[in-house]
PDB file of C-alpha atoms in Angstrom:
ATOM      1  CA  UNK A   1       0.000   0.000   0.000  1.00 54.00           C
ATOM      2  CA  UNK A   2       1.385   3.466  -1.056  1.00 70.00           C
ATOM      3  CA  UNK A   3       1.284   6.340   1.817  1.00 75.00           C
ATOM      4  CA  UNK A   4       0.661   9.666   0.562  1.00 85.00           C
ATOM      5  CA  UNK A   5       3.052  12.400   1.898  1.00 84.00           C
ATOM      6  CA  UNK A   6       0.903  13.639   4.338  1.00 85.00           C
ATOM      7  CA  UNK A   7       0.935  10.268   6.037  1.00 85.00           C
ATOM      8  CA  UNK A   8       4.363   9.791   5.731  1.00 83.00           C
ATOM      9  CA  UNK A   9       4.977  13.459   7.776  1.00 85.00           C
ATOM     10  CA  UNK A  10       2.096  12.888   9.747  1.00 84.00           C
ATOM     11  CA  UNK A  11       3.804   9.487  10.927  1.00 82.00           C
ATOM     12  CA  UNK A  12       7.381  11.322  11.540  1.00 83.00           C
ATOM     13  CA  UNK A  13       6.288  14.416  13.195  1.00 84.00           C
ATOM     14  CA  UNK A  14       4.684  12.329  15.645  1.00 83.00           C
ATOM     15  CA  UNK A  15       7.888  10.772  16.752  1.00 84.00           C
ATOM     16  CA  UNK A  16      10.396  14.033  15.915  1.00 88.00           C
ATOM     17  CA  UNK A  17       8.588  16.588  17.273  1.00 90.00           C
ATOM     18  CA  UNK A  18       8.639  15.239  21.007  1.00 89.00           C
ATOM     19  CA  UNK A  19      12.219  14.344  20.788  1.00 91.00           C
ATOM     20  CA  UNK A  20      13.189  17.762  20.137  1.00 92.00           C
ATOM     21  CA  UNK A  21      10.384  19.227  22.607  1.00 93.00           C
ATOM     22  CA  UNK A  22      12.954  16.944  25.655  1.00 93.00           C
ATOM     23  CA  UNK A  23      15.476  18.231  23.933  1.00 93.00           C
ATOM     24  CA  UNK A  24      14.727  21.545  24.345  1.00 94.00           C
ATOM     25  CA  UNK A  25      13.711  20.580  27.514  1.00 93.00           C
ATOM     26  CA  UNK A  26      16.868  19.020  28.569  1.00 92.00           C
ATOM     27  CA  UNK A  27      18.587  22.168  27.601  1.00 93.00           C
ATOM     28  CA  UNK A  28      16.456  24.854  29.095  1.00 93.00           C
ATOM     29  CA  UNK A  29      16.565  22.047  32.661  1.00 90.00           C
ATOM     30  CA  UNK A  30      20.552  22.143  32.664  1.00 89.00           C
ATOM     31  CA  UNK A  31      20.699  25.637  31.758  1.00 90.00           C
ATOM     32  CA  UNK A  32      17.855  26.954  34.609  1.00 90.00           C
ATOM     33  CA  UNK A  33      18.768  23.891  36.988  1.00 87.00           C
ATOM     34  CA  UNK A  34      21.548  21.743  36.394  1.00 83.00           C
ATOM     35  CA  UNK A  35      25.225  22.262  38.365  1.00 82.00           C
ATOM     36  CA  UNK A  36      28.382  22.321  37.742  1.00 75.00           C
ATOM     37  CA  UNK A  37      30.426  19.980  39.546  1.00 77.00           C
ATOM     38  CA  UNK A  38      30.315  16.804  38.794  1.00 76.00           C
ATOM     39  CA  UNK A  39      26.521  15.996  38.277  1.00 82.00           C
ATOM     40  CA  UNK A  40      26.149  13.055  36.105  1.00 80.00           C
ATOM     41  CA  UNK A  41      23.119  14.648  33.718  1.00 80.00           C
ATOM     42  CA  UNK A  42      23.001  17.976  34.655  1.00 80.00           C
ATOM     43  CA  UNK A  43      26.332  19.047  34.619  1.00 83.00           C
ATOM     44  CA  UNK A  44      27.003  18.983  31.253  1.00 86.00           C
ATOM     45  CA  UNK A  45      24.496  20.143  27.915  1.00 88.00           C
ATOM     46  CA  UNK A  46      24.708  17.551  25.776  1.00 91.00           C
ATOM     47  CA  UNK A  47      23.741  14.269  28.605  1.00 91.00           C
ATOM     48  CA  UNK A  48      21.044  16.603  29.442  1.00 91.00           C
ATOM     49  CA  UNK A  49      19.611  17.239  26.418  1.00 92.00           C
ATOM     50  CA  UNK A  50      20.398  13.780  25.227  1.00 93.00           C
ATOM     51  CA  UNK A  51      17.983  12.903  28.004  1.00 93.00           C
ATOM     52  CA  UNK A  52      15.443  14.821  27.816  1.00 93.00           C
ATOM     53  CA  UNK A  53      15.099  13.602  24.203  1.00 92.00           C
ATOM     54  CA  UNK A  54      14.902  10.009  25.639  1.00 92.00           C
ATOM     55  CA  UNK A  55      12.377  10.811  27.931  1.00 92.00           C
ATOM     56  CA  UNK A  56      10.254  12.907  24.936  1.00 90.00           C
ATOM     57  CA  UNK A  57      10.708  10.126  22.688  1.00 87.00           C
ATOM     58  CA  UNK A  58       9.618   7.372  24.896  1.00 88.00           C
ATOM     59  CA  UNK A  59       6.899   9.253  25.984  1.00 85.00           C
ATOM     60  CA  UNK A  60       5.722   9.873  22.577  1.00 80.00           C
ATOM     61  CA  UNK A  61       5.030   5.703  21.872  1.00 69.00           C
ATOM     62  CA  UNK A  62       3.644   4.518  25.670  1.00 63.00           C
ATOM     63  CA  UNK A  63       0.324   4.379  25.535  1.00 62.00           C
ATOM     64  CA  UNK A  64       0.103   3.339  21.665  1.00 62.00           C
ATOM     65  CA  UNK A  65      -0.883  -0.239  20.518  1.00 61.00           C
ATOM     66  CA  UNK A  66       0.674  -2.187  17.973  1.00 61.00           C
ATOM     67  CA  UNK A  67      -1.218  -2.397  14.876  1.00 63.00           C
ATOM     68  CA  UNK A  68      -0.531  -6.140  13.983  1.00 62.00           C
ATOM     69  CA  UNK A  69      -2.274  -7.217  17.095  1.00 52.00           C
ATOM     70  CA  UNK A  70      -5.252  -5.293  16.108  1.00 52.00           C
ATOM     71  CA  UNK A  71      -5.389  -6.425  12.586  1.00 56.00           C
ATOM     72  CA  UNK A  72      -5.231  -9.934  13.959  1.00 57.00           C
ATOM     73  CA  UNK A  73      -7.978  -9.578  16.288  1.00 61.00           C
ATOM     74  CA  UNK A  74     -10.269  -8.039  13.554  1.00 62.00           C
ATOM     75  CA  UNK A  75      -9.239 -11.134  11.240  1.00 61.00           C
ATOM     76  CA  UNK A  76      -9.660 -13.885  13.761  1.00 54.00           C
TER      77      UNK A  76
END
């Protein structure tokens, strides 16, 4: 089955534009909260930001259902 476009940025958006909402996050956390000697996540940009992206991108999919266990179920 062909996806138009629209699907196709629909899909993506849906998974990018979380990730870069905990980045942002991340940045804006370590920048406002974070210290600077020798905390693990806060103490430097980039492991902040790299988790808050985590966190938005993992949040994005946790409630969600897979789609090939519904298509079975309406099958079978």
């Amino acid at each position: 089955m062909e996806q138009s476009r629209f699907e196709i940025i629909k899909k993506w958006s849906k998974l990018i534009l979380p990730t870069v909402i905990g980045l942002t996050g991340g940045y804006l956390y370590y920048y406002y909260v974070g210290c600077n000697r020798g905390c693990a996540i806060t103490g430097n940009p980039y492991t902040s930001m790299l988790w808050g992206g985590a966190i938005g991108l993992l949040l994005t999919n946790w409630k969600s259902k897979p789609k090939q266990k519904e298509e079975k179920i309406n099958e079978g």
